[in-house]
Amino acid sequence: DVKVTQSSRYLVKRTGEKVFLECVQDMDHENMFWYRQDPGLGLRLIYFSYDVKMKEKGDIPEGYSVSREKKERFSLILESASTNQTSMYLCASSLLAGNTGELFFGEGSRLTVL
Amino acid sequence: DQQVKQNSPSLSVQEGRISILNCDYTNSMFDYFLWYKKYPAEGPTFLISISSIKDKNEDGRFTVFLNKSAKHLSLHIVPSQPGDSAVYFCAASGDGNNDMRFGAGTRLTVKP
């Protein structure tokens, strides 16, 4: 069965802390994505990666960075967390090298920054 | 700049009736559209999709209609069931990038 696993379901961090959100997929997918979900705004794309060590900015990359050292793992990094980064973070992957593939999502990581 | 818009934040229907969820997009380069369903505390799951070469795609109780000239798509659920209660996201891709754009979501409540 298809599986995207996010390392933490719930995190509470303090302003200024460095935060790592990990995502692993077991489907040998090419593409991986990080979205954040906020009420009234839906899912907004932060970064995506279409290959190992490759990354592309999405709509809201400011304050975030990503790392993809292995095909199955895509990490989202908040270098210095701020309260406006309190959100639900969703990782996803897709098979196709293009952009017509269905996305498979993890269960989400709810981050609260105090 | 939201390229995919779902203007109804919520919708409530009676069990057995039809649910119609709407979605508009602004980017004419989009050529593939999807609907995702999300339950609380879970990630979104794929529901149904449609390519721009079609105007209708049906899968059981779910049908998606695409009107390219109006840049509008809709999801019909017939008959609606209480288990359909969830947030539904419209998504679009195909503007030359490897990403996918989502709408804000519509919360559907199906009352028994």
Short mmCIF file of C-alpha atoms in Angstrom, two decimals:
data_model
loop_
_atom_site.label_atom_id
_atom_site.label_comp_id
_atom_site.label_asym_id
_atom_site.label_seq_id
_atom_site.Cartn_x
_atom_site.Cartn_y
_atom_site.Cartn_z
CA ASP A 1 0.00 0.00 0.00
CA VAL A 2 1.10 3.52 -0.78
CA LYS A 3 2.66 5.28 2.15
CA VAL A 4 3.84 8.78 2.91
CA THR A 5 5.02 9.13 6.48
CA GLN A 6 5.60 12.38 8.30
CA SER A 7 7.83 12.09 11.33
CA SER A 8 5.82 14.17 13.78
CA ARG A 9 2.05 14.62 14.01
CA TYR A 10 2.22 17.44 16.56
CA LEU A 11 5.05 19.80 17.46
CA VAL A 12 5.27 22.81 19.74
CA LYS A 13 8.27 25.08 19.28
CA ARG A 14 9.38 28.48 20.49
CA THR A 15 9.99 31.51 18.33
CA GLY A 16 13.49 31.44 16.90
CA GLU A 17 13.96 27.69 17.17
CA LYS A 18 15.08 25.64 14.20
CA VAL A 19 12.47 23.13 13.14
CA PHE A 20 12.86 20.01 11.01
CA LEU A 21 9.89 18.27 9.45
CA GLU A 22 10.72 14.93 7.90
CA CYS A 23 8.82 13.08 5.20
CA VAL A 24 9.48 9.63 3.79
CA GLN A 25 7.69 7.86 0.94
CA ASP A 26 8.01 4.21 0.06
CA MET A 27 6.65 4.33 -3.49
CA ASP A 28 9.83 5.27 -5.38
CA HIS A 29 8.13 8.49 -6.49
CA GLU A 30 10.03 11.16 -8.40
CA ASN A 31 8.24 14.20 -7.07
CA MET A 32 7.82 15.32 -3.49
CA PHE A 33 6.04 18.38 -2.13
CA TRP A 34 5.55 20.41 1.00
CA TYR A 35 2.29 22.31 1.49
CA ARG A 36 0.86 24.20 4.39
CA GLN A 37 -2.85 24.24 5.09
CA ASP A 38 -4.50 27.24 6.72
CA PRO A 39 -8.21 27.97 7.19
CA GLY A 40 -9.65 29.88 4.27
CA LEU A 41 -6.44 29.56 2.27
CA GLY A 42 -6.44 25.87 1.44
CA LEU A 43 -3.18 24.17 0.58
CA ARG A 44 -0.34 26.44 -0.43
CA LEU A 45 2.79 25.06 -1.98
CA ILE A 46 6.01 25.84 -0.12
CA TYR A 47 8.60 23.84 -2.05
CA PHE A 48 8.74 20.81 -4.26
CA SER A 49 11.42 18.52 -5.59
CA TYR A 50 11.38 16.50 -8.80
CA ASP A 51 14.66 14.69 -8.22
CA VAL A 52 17.32 14.07 -5.61
CA LYS A 53 19.11 17.30 -4.68
CA MET A 54 16.72 19.28 -6.87
CA LYS A 55 14.25 21.76 -5.45
CA GLU A 56 11.88 24.39 -6.72
CA LYS A 57 10.17 27.21 -4.87
CA GLY A 58 6.44 27.13 -4.59
CA ASP A 59 4.16 30.03 -3.79
CA ILE A 60 5.33 30.73 -0.23
CA PRO A 61 8.98 29.68 0.22
CA GLU A 62 10.00 32.58 2.47
CA GLY A 63 11.20 31.41 5.85
CA TYR A 64 11.58 27.80 4.70
CA SER A 65 14.22 25.63 3.13
CA VAL A 66 14.21 22.00 2.02
CA SER A 67 16.58 19.11 1.59
CA ARG A 68 16.35 16.05 -0.61
CA GLU A 69 19.46 13.94 -0.22
CA LYS A 70 17.71 10.65 -0.96
CA LYS A 71 14.84 9.91 -3.30
CA GLU A 72 12.53 8.72 -0.56
CA ARG A 73 13.10 11.56 1.90
CA PHE A 74 12.15 15.25 1.71
CA SER A 75 12.76 17.51 4.67
CA LEU A 76 11.29 20.91 5.40
CA ILE A 77 13.39 23.24 7.54
CA LEU A 78 12.30 26.35 9.38
CA GLU A 79 15.57 28.09 10.14
CA SER A 80 14.06 30.39 12.75
CA ALA A 81 10.46 29.60 13.55
CA SER A 82 7.97 32.44 13.84
CA THR A 83 4.42 32.52 15.12
CA ASN A 84 3.03 33.02 11.61
CA GLN A 85 4.43 29.62 10.71
CA THR A 86 1.95 27.97 13.03
CA SER A 87 0.09 25.72 10.62
CA MET A 88 -0.65 22.23 9.39
CA TYR A 89 2.16 21.00 7.14
CA LEU A 90 1.43 18.36 4.56
CA CYS A 91 3.98 16.34 2.63
CA ALA A 92 3.02 14.66 -0.64
CA SER A 93 4.59 12.63 -3.41
CA SER A 94 3.69 11.77 -6.98
CA LEU A 95 4.98 9.24 -9.44
CA LEU A 96 5.04 11.02 -12.75
CA ALA A 97 7.91 13.24 -13.76
CA GLY A 98 5.42 15.68 -15.19
CA ASN A 99 2.61 17.31 -13.32
CA THR A 100 -0.39 15.16 -14.05
CA GLY A 101 0.16 12.64 -11.34
CA GLU A 102 -2.11 12.11 -8.41
CA LEU A 103 -0.59 13.31 -5.15
CA PHE A 104 -0.30 10.97 -2.17
CA PHE A 105 -0.33 12.84 1.11
CA GLY A 106 0.99 12.11 4.55
CA GLU A 107 -1.20 12.62 7.60
CA GLY A 108 0.18 16.06 8.30
CA SER A 109 2.30 17.71 10.98
CA ARG A 110 0.59 20.32 13.09
CA LEU A 111 3.17 22.87 14.19
CA THR A 112 2.52 25.45 16.88
CA VAL A 113 5.08 28.20 17.36
CA LEU A 114 4.80 30.05 20.66
CA ASP B 1 -2.73 35.21 -6.20
CA GLN B 2 -4.97 32.19 -5.95
CA GLN B 3 -5.19 30.52 -9.31
CA VAL B 4 -7.75 28.01 -8.08
CA LYS B 5 -10.77 29.28 -6.21
CA GLN B 6 -13.50 27.59 -4.26
CA ASN B 7 -15.87 30.37 -3.30
CA SER B 8 -18.13 28.37 -1.03
CA PRO B 9 -16.41 27.59 2.27
CA SER B 10 -19.22 25.27 3.32
CA LEU B 11 -22.16 23.30 1.98
CA SER B 12 -24.85 21.36 3.81
CA VAL B 13 -27.12 18.81 2.14
CA GLN B 14 -29.56 16.14 3.20
CA GLU B 15 -28.62 12.50 2.90
CA GLY B 16 -29.72 11.07 -0.45
CA ARG B 17 -29.73 14.42 -2.22
CA ILE B 18 -27.16 15.76 -4.67
CA SER B 19 -24.09 17.67 -3.50
CA ILE B 20 -22.55 20.10 -5.99
CA LEU B 21 -19.16 21.59 -5.21
CA ASN B 22 -17.79 24.28 -7.45
CA CYS B 23 -14.32 25.40 -8.44
CA ASP B 24 -13.00 28.17 -10.69
CA TYR B 25 -9.52 28.66 -12.06
CA THR B 26 -7.76 31.55 -13.71
CA ASN B 27 -4.78 29.95 -15.44
CA SER B 28 -5.73 28.80 -18.95
CA MET B 29 -2.60 26.62 -19.06
CA PHE B 30 -4.05 24.20 -16.53
CA ASP B 31 -4.96 20.97 -18.28
CA TYR B 32 -5.51 18.49 -15.50
CA PHE B 33 -7.90 18.86 -12.60
CA LEU B 34 -8.39 16.81 -9.48
CA TRP B 35 -10.62 16.65 -6.45
CA TYR B 36 -9.29 15.59 -3.06
CA LYS B 37 -11.20 14.72 0.06
CA LYS B 38 -9.88 15.42 3.54
CA TYR B 39 -11.13 14.13 6.87
CA PRO B 40 -9.99 15.80 10.11
CA ALA B 41 -6.53 14.74 11.31
CA GLU B 42 -5.81 12.97 8.01
CA GLY B 43 -4.04 13.95 4.82
CA PRO B 44 -6.09 14.63 1.68
CA THR B 45 -6.88 11.62 -0.47
CA PHE B 46 -7.44 11.60 -4.20
CA LEU B 47 -11.07 11.32 -5.26
CA ILE B 48 -11.46 11.90 -8.99
CA SER B 49 -9.73 13.71 -11.83
CA ILE B 50 -10.40 15.03 -15.31
CA SER B 51 -8.20 15.96 -18.23
CA SER B 52 -8.91 19.06 -20.25
CA ILE B 53 -9.67 16.95 -23.30
CA LYS B 54 -12.83 15.74 -21.57
CA ASP B 55 -15.82 17.56 -20.17
CA LYS B 56 -17.07 14.83 -17.85
CA ASN B 57 -15.65 11.99 -15.81
CA GLU B 58 -17.69 9.64 -13.71
CA ASP B 59 -16.72 7.23 -10.95
CA GLY B 60 -19.59 5.67 -9.08
CA ARG B 61 -21.45 8.34 -7.15
CA PHE B 62 -18.91 11.00 -8.12
CA THR B 63 -18.92 12.97 -11.36
CA VAL B 64 -16.66 15.86 -12.29
CA PHE B 65 -17.70 18.30 -14.99
CA LEU B 66 -15.30 20.66 -16.73
CA ASN B 67 -16.28 23.81 -18.61
CA LYS B 68 -13.07 25.09 -20.16
CA SER B 69 -14.55 28.20 -21.68
CA ALA B 70 -15.81 29.30 -18.28
CA LYS B 71 -12.72 27.95 -16.47
CA HIS B 72 -15.05 26.17 -14.13
CA LEU B 73 -15.36 22.66 -12.79
CA SER B 74 -17.80 21.03 -10.46
CA LEU B 75 -18.03 17.84 -8.45
CA HIS B 76 -21.40 16.13 -8.17
CA ILE B 77 -22.05 13.52 -5.50
CA VAL B 78 -25.24 11.53 -5.97
CA PRO B 79 -26.65 10.30 -3.69
CA SER B 80 -24.87 12.04 -0.83
CA GLN B 81 -24.09 9.98 2.25
CA PRO B 82 -23.13 11.05 5.79
CA GLY B 83 -19.70 9.47 5.23
CA ASP B 84 -19.11 12.02 2.47
CA SER B 85 -18.89 14.75 5.11
CA ALA B 86 -15.38 16.14 4.71
CA VAL B 87 -13.46 19.04 3.24
CA TYR B 88 -13.15 18.85 -0.54
CA PHE B 89 -10.24 20.49 -2.32
CA CYS B 90 -10.10 21.28 -6.00
CA ALA B 91 -6.62 21.15 -7.57
CA ALA B 92 -5.15 21.95 -10.97
CA SER B 93 -1.88 21.40 -12.75
CA GLY B 94 -0.33 21.66 -16.20
CA ASP B 95 0.96 25.18 -16.47
CA GLY B 96 4.39 23.91 -17.39
CA ASN B 97 5.51 23.36 -13.84
CA ASN B 98 5.85 20.19 -11.81
CA ASP B 99 3.51 21.42 -9.13
CA MET B 100 -0.17 21.46 -8.33
CA ARG B 101 -2.35 24.34 -7.15
CA PHE B 102 -5.17 23.91 -4.67
CA GLY B 103 -8.30 25.84 -3.81
CA ALA B 104 -9.24 26.85 -0.28
CA GLY B 105 -11.58 23.90 0.16
CA THR B 106 -15.31 23.43 0.75
CA ARG B 107 -16.56 21.75 3.90
CA LEU B 108 -19.42 19.42 2.99
CA THR B 109 -21.83 18.27 5.68
CA VAL B 110 -24.32 15.57 4.79
CA LYS B 111 -27.13 15.37 7.31
CA PRO B 112 -28.83 12.03 8.02
#
